[in-house]
mmCIF file of C-alpha atoms in Angstrom:
data_model
loop_
_atom_site.group_PDB
_atom_site.id
_atom_site.type_symbol
_atom_site.label_atom_id
_atom_site.label_comp_id
_atom_site.label_asym_id
_atom_site.label_seq_id
_atom_site.Cartn_x
_atom_site.Cartn_y
_atom_site.Cartn_z
ATOM 1 C CA MET A 1211 -8.163 -28.052 -12.730
ATOM 2 C CA THR A 1212 -6.700 -25.893 -9.973
ATOM 3 C CA SER A 1213 -8.716 -22.760 -9.270
ATOM 4 C CA LEU A 1214 -7.056 -19.356 -8.955
ATOM 5 C CA ARG A 1215 -7.920 -19.287 -5.260
ATOM 6 C CA GLU A 1216 -6.276 -22.663 -4.697
ATOM 7 C CA LEU A 1217 -3.213 -21.577 -6.670
ATOM 8 C CA GLN A 1218 -2.840 -18.424 -4.608
ATOM 9 C CA ARG A 1219 -3.296 -20.391 -1.393
ATOM 10 C CA ASP A 1220 -0.614 -22.928 -2.318
ATOM 11 C CA VAL A 1221 1.890 -20.282 -3.422
ATOM 12 C CA ARG A 1222 1.272 -18.245 -0.261
ATOM 13 C CA ALA A 1223 1.795 -21.344 1.902
ATOM 14 C CA ALA A 1224 5.036 -22.110 0.073
ATOM 15 C CA LEU A 1225 6.391 -18.569 0.408
ATOM 16 C CA LEU A 1226 5.564 -18.220 4.096
ATOM 17 C CA GLY A 1227 6.469 -21.777 5.047
ATOM 18 C CA SER A 1228 8.765 -24.520 3.893
ATOM 19 C CA ASP A 1229 6.336 -26.921 2.218
ATOM 20 C CA ASP A 1230 6.730 -26.489 -1.525
ATOM 21 C CA ALA A 1231 4.816 -29.613 -2.499
ATOM 22 C CA GLY A 1232 1.530 -27.942 -3.370
ATOM 23 C CA ALA A 1233 2.996 -25.041 -5.332
ATOM 24 C CA ALA A 1234 5.925 -26.884 -6.931
ATOM 25 C CA ALA A 1235 3.583 -29.057 -8.957
ATOM 26 C CA LEU A 1236 2.215 -25.903 -10.587
ATOM 27 C CA VAL A 1237 5.589 -24.368 -11.496
ATOM 28 C CA ALA A 1238 7.380 -25.169 -14.742
ATOM 29 C CA GLY A 1239 11.012 -26.133 -14.266
ATOM 30 C CA ASP A 1240 12.460 -24.899 -17.570
ATOM 31 C CA GLY A 1241 16.102 -25.355 -16.548
ATOM 32 C CA LEU A 1242 15.614 -24.650 -12.838
ATOM 33 C CA ALA A 1243 13.781 -26.965 -10.464
ATOM 34 C CA PRO A 1244 10.369 -25.673 -9.304
ATOM 35 C CA GLU A 1245 11.515 -25.904 -5.675
ATOM 36 C CA ALA A 1246 14.537 -23.737 -6.481
ATOM 37 C CA ARG A 1247 12.346 -21.160 -8.216
ATOM 38 C CA LEU A 1248 10.080 -21.007 -5.172
ATOM 39 C CA GLN A 1249 13.110 -20.624 -2.916
ATOM 40 C CA VAL A 1250 14.298 -17.615 -4.935
ATOM 41 C CA TYR A 1251 10.842 -16.062 -4.733
ATOM 42 C CA ARG A 1252 10.608 -16.821 -0.986
ATOM 43 C CA HIS A 1253 13.967 -15.164 -0.353
ATOM 44 C CA HIS A 1254 12.872 -12.074 -2.292
ATOM 45 C CA VAL A 1255 9.586 -11.801 -0.376
ATOM 46 C CA LEU A 1256 11.183 -12.189 3.049
ATOM 47 C CA THR A 1257 14.044 -9.813 2.225
ATOM 48 C CA THR A 1258 11.687 -7.131 0.893
ATOM 49 C CA LEU A 1259 9.333 -7.315 3.865
ATOM 50 C CA THR A 1260 12.202 -7.355 6.351
ATOM 51 C CA GLY A 1261 13.619 -4.235 4.696
ATOM 52 C CA ALA A 1262 10.223 -2.555 4.951
ATOM 53 C CA LEU A 1263 10.093 -3.287 8.682
ATOM 54 C CA GLN A 1264 13.661 -2.067 9.204
ATOM 55 C CA ALA A 1265 12.770 1.225 7.534
ATOM 56 C CA VAL A 1266 9.842 1.765 9.910
ATOM 57 C CA PHE A 1267 11.512 0.480 13.091
ATOM 58 C CA PRO A 1268 15.178 1.597 12.872
ATOM 59 C CA VAL A 1269 15.528 2.180 16.621
ATOM 60 C CA VAL A 1270 14.218 -1.293 17.416
ATOM 61 C CA CYS A 1271 16.686 -2.655 14.863
ATOM 62 C CA ARG A 1272 19.562 -0.812 16.496
ATOM 63 C CA LEU A 1273 18.539 -1.949 19.975
ATOM 64 C CA VAL A 1274 18.544 -5.645 19.090
ATOM 65 C CA HIS A 1275 21.083 -5.503 16.228
ATOM 66 C CA GLU A 1276 20.322 -6.278 12.623
ATOM 67 C CA ARG A 1277 20.817 -10.036 12.793
ATOM 68 C CA PHE A 1278 18.283 -10.550 15.584
ATOM 69 C CA PHE A 1279 15.916 -8.052 13.976
ATOM 70 C CA GLY A 1280 16.013 -10.144 10.813
ATOM 71 C CA TYR A 1281 15.135 -13.240 12.833
ATOM 72 C CA ALA A 1282 12.235 -11.504 14.592
ATOM 73 C CA ALA A 1283 10.998 -10.030 11.312
ATOM 74 C CA ASP A 1284 11.097 -13.457 9.666
ATOM 75 C CA GLN A 1285 8.918 -14.908 12.421
ATOM 76 C CA TYR A 1286 6.521 -11.952 12.247
ATOM 77 C CA ILE A 1287 6.191 -12.066 8.465
ATOM 78 C CA ARG A 1288 5.233 -15.731 8.546
ATOM 79 C CA VAL A 1289 2.379 -15.176 11.005
ATOM 80 C CA GLU A 1290 1.392 -11.619 9.978
ATOM 81 C CA PRO A 1291 1.990 -11.192 6.239
ATOM 82 C CA PRO A 1292 0.785 -7.967 4.574
ATOM 83 C CA SER A 1293 -2.960 -7.708 4.102
ATOM 84 C CA GLY A 1294 -2.733 -4.985 1.430
ATOM 85 C CA PRO A 1295 -0.565 -3.944 -1.523
ATOM 86 C CA CYS A 1296 1.136 -0.902 0.074
ATOM 87 C CA LEU A 1297 4.229 -1.788 2.065
ATOM 88 C CA PHE A 1298 4.170 1.506 3.960
ATOM 89 C CA GLU A 1299 1.007 0.233 5.672
ATOM 90 C CA TYR A 1300 2.769 -2.914 6.873
ATOM 91 C CA GLY A 1301 3.902 -3.331 10.462
ATOM 92 C CA ALA A 1302 1.040 -1.971 12.585
ATOM 93 C CA THR A 1303 0.963 -5.147 14.687
ATOM 94 C CA PHE A 1304 4.744 -5.525 14.975
ATOM 95 C CA PRO A 1305 4.896 -3.743 18.375
ATOM 96 C CA GLU A 1306 2.427 -6.199 19.891
ATOM 97 C CA PHE A 1307 4.279 -9.085 18.274
ATOM 98 C CA LEU A 1308 7.517 -7.961 19.936
ATOM 99 C CA ARG A 1309 5.758 -7.580 23.275
ATOM 100 C CA ALA A 1310 4.689 -11.231 23.147
ATOM 101 C CA PHE A 1311 7.796 -12.611 21.383
ATOM 102 C CA PRO A 1312 9.525 -14.943 23.895
ATOM 103 C CA PRO A 1313 13.123 -14.065 22.867
ATOM 104 C CA CYS A 1314 12.344 -10.405 23.715
ATOM 105 C CA ARG A 1315 10.995 -11.084 27.192
ATOM 106 C CA ASP A 1316 14.019 -9.451 28.836
ATOM 107 C CA LEU A 1317 13.500 -6.273 26.779
ATOM 108 C CA ALA A 1318 10.150 -5.263 28.229
ATOM 109 C CA TYR A 1319 10.422 -1.754 26.788
ATOM 110 C CA LEU A 1320 10.965 -2.905 23.191
ATOM 111 C CA GLY A 1321 7.278 -3.120 22.266
ATOM 112 C CA ASP A 1322 6.654 0.422 23.502
ATOM 113 C CA VAL A 1323 9.629 1.766 21.541
ATOM 114 C CA ALA A 1324 8.147 0.073 18.478
ATOM 115 C CA ARG A 1325 4.777 1.698 19.217
ATOM 116 C CA LEU A 1326 6.471 5.103 19.217
ATOM 117 C CA GLU A 1327 8.166 4.389 15.895
ATOM 118 C CA TRP A 1328 4.929 3.171 14.328
ATOM 119 C CA ALA A 1329 3.071 6.266 15.569
ATOM 120 C CA MET A 1330 5.685 8.501 13.934
ATOM 121 C CA HIS A 1331 5.528 6.506 10.715
ATOM 122 C CA ARG A 1332 1.723 6.657 10.705
ATOM 123 C CA ALA A 1333 1.741 10.402 11.361
ATOM 124 C CA LEU A 1334 3.818 10.909 8.222
ATOM 125 C CA HIS A 1335 1.081 9.334 6.112
ATOM 126 C CA ALA A 1336 -1.988 10.726 7.876
ATOM 127 C CA PRO A 1337 -4.370 12.754 5.688
ATOM 128 C CA ASP A 1338 -4.151 16.528 5.744
ATOM 129 C CA ALA A 1339 -6.958 18.593 7.252
ATOM 130 C CA ALA A 1340 -7.421 22.296 7.907
ATOM 131 C CA PRO A 1341 -7.481 23.184 11.615
ATOM 132 C CA LEU A 1342 -10.710 24.390 13.162
ATOM 133 C CA GLY A 1343 -10.713 27.918 14.559
ATOM 134 C CA PRO A 1344 -12.318 28.598 17.960
ATOM 135 C CA GLU A 1345 -14.787 30.933 16.259
ATOM 136 C CA ALA A 1346 -16.468 27.856 14.789
ATOM 137 C CA LEU A 1347 -17.864 27.083 18.253
ATOM 138 C CA ARG A 1348 -19.457 30.477 18.849
ATOM 139 C CA SER A 1349 -22.826 29.226 17.667
ATOM 140 C CA VAL A 1350 -22.853 26.466 20.286
ATOM 141 C CA ALA A 1351 -24.937 27.296 23.348
ATOM 142 C CA SER A 1352 -22.940 27.172 26.576
ATOM 143 C CA GLU A 1353 -25.222 24.531 28.071
ATOM 144 C CA ALA A 1354 -24.544 22.267 25.074
ATOM 145 C CA ALA A 1355 -20.769 22.695 25.088
ATOM 146 C CA GLY A 1356 -20.174 19.643 27.266
ATOM 147 C CA GLY A 1357 -21.691 17.407 24.608
ATOM 148 C CA LEU A 1358 -19.357 18.541 21.832
ATOM 149 C CA ILE A 1359 -17.159 15.877 20.274
ATOM 150 C CA LEU A 1360 -13.985 17.414 18.860
ATOM 151 C CA ALA A 1361 -12.258 15.615 16.003
ATOM 152 C CA LEU A 1362 -8.486 15.907 16.288
ATOM 153 C CA ASP A 1363 -5.843 16.058 13.582
ATOM 154 C CA ALA A 1364 -5.449 12.605 12.065
ATOM 155 C CA SER A 1365 -1.684 12.553 12.536
ATOM 156 C CA VAL A 1366 -2.025 12.560 16.322
ATOM 157 C CA SER A 1367 -1.249 9.495 18.417
ATOM 158 C CA LEU A 1368 -1.180 9.481 22.194
ATOM 159 C CA LEU A 1369 1.050 6.999 23.952
ATOM 160 C CA ALA A 1370 1.624 6.055 27.562
ATOM 161 C CA SER A 1371 4.521 3.859 28.608
ATOM 162 C CA ARG A 1372 5.982 2.805 31.928
ATOM 163 C CA TRP A 1373 9.407 3.140 30.305
ATOM 164 C CA PRO A 1374 11.336 6.295 29.256
ATOM 165 C CA ILE A 1375 10.836 5.486 25.579
ATOM 166 C CA ASP A 1376 11.503 9.077 24.532
ATOM 167 C CA ALA A 1377 15.008 8.888 26.003
ATOM 168 C CA ILE A 1378 15.571 5.439 24.482
ATOM 169 C CA TRP A 1379 14.531 6.746 21.059
ATOM 170 C CA ARG A 1380 16.809 9.797 21.259
ATOM 171 C CA ALA A 1381 19.788 7.748 22.431
ATOM 172 C CA ASN A 1382 19.518 5.535 19.366
ATOM 173 C CA GLN A 1383 19.479 8.075 16.563
ATOM 174 C CA PRO A 1384 22.093 8.212 13.786
ATOM 175 C CA GLY A 1385 25.260 9.853 15.023
ATOM 176 C CA GLU A 1386 24.779 8.679 18.587
ATOM 177 C CA PRO A 1387 27.451 6.208 19.760
ATOM 178 C CA GLU A 1388 26.245 2.622 19.869
ATOM 179 C CA GLU A 1389 28.286 1.861 22.981
ATOM 180 C CA GLY A 1390 28.646 3.761 26.226
ATOM 181 C CA VAL A 1391 25.265 5.544 26.129
ATOM 182 C CA THR A 1392 22.964 4.527 28.956
ATOM 183 C CA VAL A 1393 19.329 5.286 29.644
ATOM 184 C CA ASP A 1394 18.055 4.998 33.196
ATOM 185 C CA LEU A 1395 15.170 2.550 32.834
ATOM 186 C CA SER A 1396 14.175 3.234 36.430
ATOM 187 C CA ALA A 1397 13.512 6.895 35.602
ATOM 188 C CA GLY A 1398 9.830 6.115 35.191
ATOM 189 C CA GLY A 1399 7.298 6.207 32.434
ATOM 190 C CA VAL A 1400 6.203 8.916 30.053
ATOM 191 C CA THR A 1401 3.088 10.155 28.283
ATOM 192 C CA LEU A 1402 3.696 11.362 24.738
ATOM 193 C CA GLU A 1403 1.890 13.106 21.918
ATOM 194 C CA VAL A 1404 3.040 12.269 18.396
ATOM 195 C CA ARG A 1405 1.937 14.422 15.486
ATOM 196 C CA ARG A 1406 2.953 15.966 12.184
ATOM 197 C CA ARG A 1407 3.409 19.711 11.787
ATOM 198 C CA GLY A 1408 3.727 20.593 8.140
ATOM 199 C CA ASP A 1409 6.168 18.049 6.768
ATOM 200 C CA ASP A 1410 7.849 17.342 10.105
ATOM 201 C CA VAL A 1411 6.905 14.515 12.452
ATOM 202 C CA GLY A 1412 7.865 14.676 16.096
ATOM 203 C CA PHE A 1413 6.742 13.945 19.613
ATOM 204 C CA ARG A 1414 6.673 15.722 22.933
ATOM 205 C CA VAL A 1415 6.064 14.850 26.550
ATOM 206 C CA ILE A 1416 2.673 15.910 27.879
ATOM 207 C CA SER A 1417 1.204 15.673 31.356
ATOM 208 C CA PRO A 1418 -0.873 12.624 32.319
ATOM 209 C CA ALA A 1419 -3.974 14.822 32.582
ATOM 210 C CA VAL A 1420 -3.516 16.365 29.125
ATOM 211 C CA HIS A 1421 -2.800 12.895 27.767
ATOM 212 C CA ALA A 1422 -6.007 11.543 29.318
ATOM 213 C CA PHE A 1423 -8.038 14.475 27.985
ATOM 214 C CA ARG A 1424 -6.718 14.335 24.425
ATOM 215 C CA ARG A 1425 -6.786 10.560 24.327
ATOM 216 C CA ALA A 1426 -10.459 10.618 25.281
ATOM 217 C CA LEU A 1427 -11.240 13.306 22.700
ATOM 218 C CA ALA A 1428 -9.433 11.433 19.942
ATOM 219 C CA GLY A 1429 -11.444 8.357 20.825
ATOM 220 C CA GLY A 1430 -14.763 10.159 20.339
ATOM 221 C CA CYS A 1431 -15.469 11.237 23.898
ATOM 222 C CA PRO A 1432 -17.404 14.508 24.344
ATOM 223 C CA LEU A 1433 -15.875 17.367 26.277
ATOM 224 C CA VAL A 1434 -17.618 16.570 29.551
ATOM 225 C CA GLY A 1435 -16.445 12.963 29.520
ATOM 226 C CA ALA A 1436 -12.917 13.847 28.404
ATOM 227 C CA THR A 1437 -12.729 16.377 31.231
ATOM 228 C CA GLU A 1438 -13.675 13.698 33.735
ATOM 229 C CA HIS A 1439 -10.864 11.503 32.409
ATOM 230 C CA ALA A 1440 -8.417 14.384 32.844
ATOM 231 C CA LEU A 1441 -9.623 15.222 36.364
ATOM 232 C CA ALA A 1442 -9.212 11.580 37.345
ATOM 233 C CA ALA A 1443 -5.553 11.882 36.320
ATOM 234 C CA ASP A 1444 -5.067 15.272 37.998
ATOM 235 C CA PRO A 1445 -7.750 17.089 40.047
ATOM 236 C CA ALA A 1446 -5.993 20.386 39.211
ATOM 237 C CA PHE A 1447 -6.617 19.970 35.460
ATOM 238 C CA ASP A 1448 -7.435 23.384 33.932
ATOM 239 C CA LEU A 1449 -10.035 22.905 31.179
ATOM 240 C CA PRO A 1450 -10.089 26.496 29.801
ATOM 241 C CA ALA A 1451 -6.297 26.529 29.543
ATOM 242 C CA GLU A 1452 -6.261 23.157 27.795
ATOM 243 C CA LEU A 1453 -8.966 24.173 25.311
ATOM 244 C CA GLY A 1454 -6.958 27.275 24.478
ATOM 245 C CA ALA A 1455 -3.864 25.143 23.945
ATOM 246 C CA LEU A 1456 -5.772 22.739 21.698
ATOM 247 C CA PHE A 1457 -6.809 25.494 19.319
ATOM 248 C CA ARG A 1458 -3.454 27.282 19.408
ATOM 249 C CA GLU A 1459 -1.799 24.028 18.391
ATOM 250 C CA GLY A 1460 -4.295 23.521 15.562
ATOM 251 C CA LEU A 1461 -5.413 20.100 16.788
ATOM 252 C CA PRO A 1462 -9.222 20.276 16.358
ATOM 253 C CA ILE A 1463 -10.331 19.813 12.749
ATOM 254 C CA GLY A 1464 -14.091 19.530 13.267
ATOM 255 C CA PHE A 1465 -16.817 18.830 15.781
ATOM 256 C CA THR A 1466 -20.143 17.081 16.215
ATOM 257 C CA ARG A 1467 -22.705 17.034 18.997
ATOM 258 C CA SER A 1468 -23.088 13.968 21.158
ATOM 259 C CA PRO A 1469 -26.480 12.300 20.602
ATOM 260 C CA SER A 1470 -26.485 10.930 24.143
ATOM 261 C CA THR A 1471 -26.339 12.394 27.613
ATOM 262 C CA ARG A 1472 -25.537 9.101 29.303
ATOM 263 C CA GLU A 1473 -21.898 8.856 30.298
ATOM 264 C CA ASP A 1474 -21.684 5.119 29.563
ATOM 265 C CA ASP A 1475 -22.989 5.713 26.029
ATOM 266 C CA ARG A 1476 -20.869 8.676 25.081
ATOM 267 C CA CYS A 1477 -17.419 7.982 26.504
ATOM 268 C CA HIS A 1478 -15.527 4.743 26.358
ATOM 269 C CA THR A 1479 -12.130 3.555 27.507
ATOM 270 C CA GLN A 1480 -9.650 4.356 24.778
ATOM 271 C CA PRO A 1481 -6.642 2.398 23.529
ATOM 272 C CA SER A 1482 -3.210 3.700 24.502
ATOM 273 C CA VAL A 1483 -2.380 4.381 20.852
ATOM 274 C CA LEU A 1484 -5.029 5.973 18.681
ATOM 275 C CA THR A 1485 -4.993 5.351 14.973
ATOM 276 C CA HIS A 1486 -6.471 6.989 11.895
ATOM 277 C CA PRO A 1487 -6.535 5.860 8.256
ATOM 278 C CA LEU A 1488 -3.325 6.387 6.345
ATOM 279 C CA ARG A 1489 -3.188 8.686 3.369
ATOM 280 C CA ASP A 1490 -3.805 6.763 0.151
ATOM 281 C CA CYS A 1491 -0.562 6.261 -1.727
ATOM 282 C CA ALA A 1492 0.256 3.551 -4.224
ATOM 283 C CA CYS A 1493 3.770 2.941 -3.045
ATOM 284 C CA ALA A 1494 6.306 0.172 -3.402
ATOM 285 C CA GLY A 1495 7.974 0.828 -0.068
ATOM 286 C CA PRO A 1496 7.644 2.589 3.276
ATOM 287 C CA THR A 1497 7.739 6.373 3.187
ATOM 288 C CA SER A 1498 10.722 8.087 4.751
ATOM 289 C CA SER A 1499 10.038 11.667 3.744
ATOM 290 C CA ARG A 1500 7.100 13.677 2.552
ATOM 291 C CA SER A 1501 6.261 16.639 0.349
ATOM 292 C CA SER A 1502 2.996 18.271 -0.662
ATOM 293 C CA ALA A 1503 3.167 16.711 -4.110
ATOM 294 C CA ALA A 1504 4.287 13.155 -3.522
ATOM 295 C CA CYS A 1505 5.162 10.417 -1.102
ATOM 296 C CA ARG A 1506 8.838 9.583 -1.454
ATOM 297 C CA CYS A 1507 9.525 5.982 -0.681
ATOM 298 C CA ARG A 1508 12.543 3.946 0.123
ATOM 299 C CA SER A 1509 13.706 0.431 0.563
ATOM 300 C CA THR A 1510 16.689 -0.232 2.771
ATOM 301 C CA SER A 1511 18.735 -3.076 4.091
ATOM 302 C CA SER A 1512 20.279 -1.062 6.899
ATOM 303 C CA CYS A 1513 19.028 0.288 10.218
ATOM 304 C CA SER A 1514 19.132 3.999 9.435
ATOM 305 C CA VAL A 1515 16.703 6.726 10.379
ATOM 306 C CA SER A 1516 17.936 9.113 7.709
ATOM 307 C CA PRO A 1517 15.953 9.067 4.442
ATOM 308 C CA SER A 1518 17.308 7.016 1.594
ATOM 309 C CA PRO A 1519 14.912 7.535 -1.316
ATOM 310 C CA GLY A 1520 14.470 4.494 -3.482
ATOM 311 C CA CYS A 1521 11.250 5.205 -5.345
ATOM 312 C CA SER A 1522 8.549 7.798 -5.712
ATOM 313 C CA CYS A 1523 4.817 7.682 -6.076
ATOM 314 C CA GLU A 1524 2.057 10.198 -6.465
ATOM 315 C CA ARG A 1525 -0.149 10.761 -3.479
ATOM 316 C CA GLY A 1526 -3.749 9.638 -3.775
#
């Protein structure tokens, strides 16, 4: 007697591979061969997941063209299938996959463009939180201020790339010509902040020092350690001005006090893209637009940035 776990394992292997032997024996023919039934199911799974990736990474799709994107997505899906039921959560590791994917070795910037697209997608789903006003820190003694750990808005991601990924992204939006537009890849890298303001997701270029400071804060570094990161990037970093900007922009949403005074305990090297949990949403597809009442989802077979609602689901 085949256990449920064994059944699920065999079906998964058949859908993500080409060996139907294990699962075919468990499928009733009933007018259509078990192998043919599995092939139909496999095609549906791969098509659905490829569409989900295209919806999240439309610029990547446009850069490599839909046919190659489908090939890359197929390879990714087989080694990194979804680990959860919500398709809008799928694709977090796709940028790293592209970075290591041999056919993309001549497109060194592609993984970073994908990171930017994922950060924007993630920002759309990040949980809401009320910003913290500067008056909340008035009770903190000045000598303890350096040990404060500021929690930043969950929609924020901070990216650093050696490529002008902001220009690449803008040159590949709907309405832009697909031919004749060039981006100077030798223009140098960029440090970006991605976040959601209200219902709108966007990004902006920030200085390396501000990037280092906010990246350290978002990773749990106290003010004194984050300041040292910023000063290492630019000795002229102005802490009072940056703190004022943080609160004006509504980025801090809370704070705690560091339990340690040792630098190696309280401040660690942070990843180049910082992530937060996505907003809970039982959704059949990746979100393309957002309102206060619901996540509006879509499925698409094209490489378009513009929303194309295909389903709706209540936000958790």
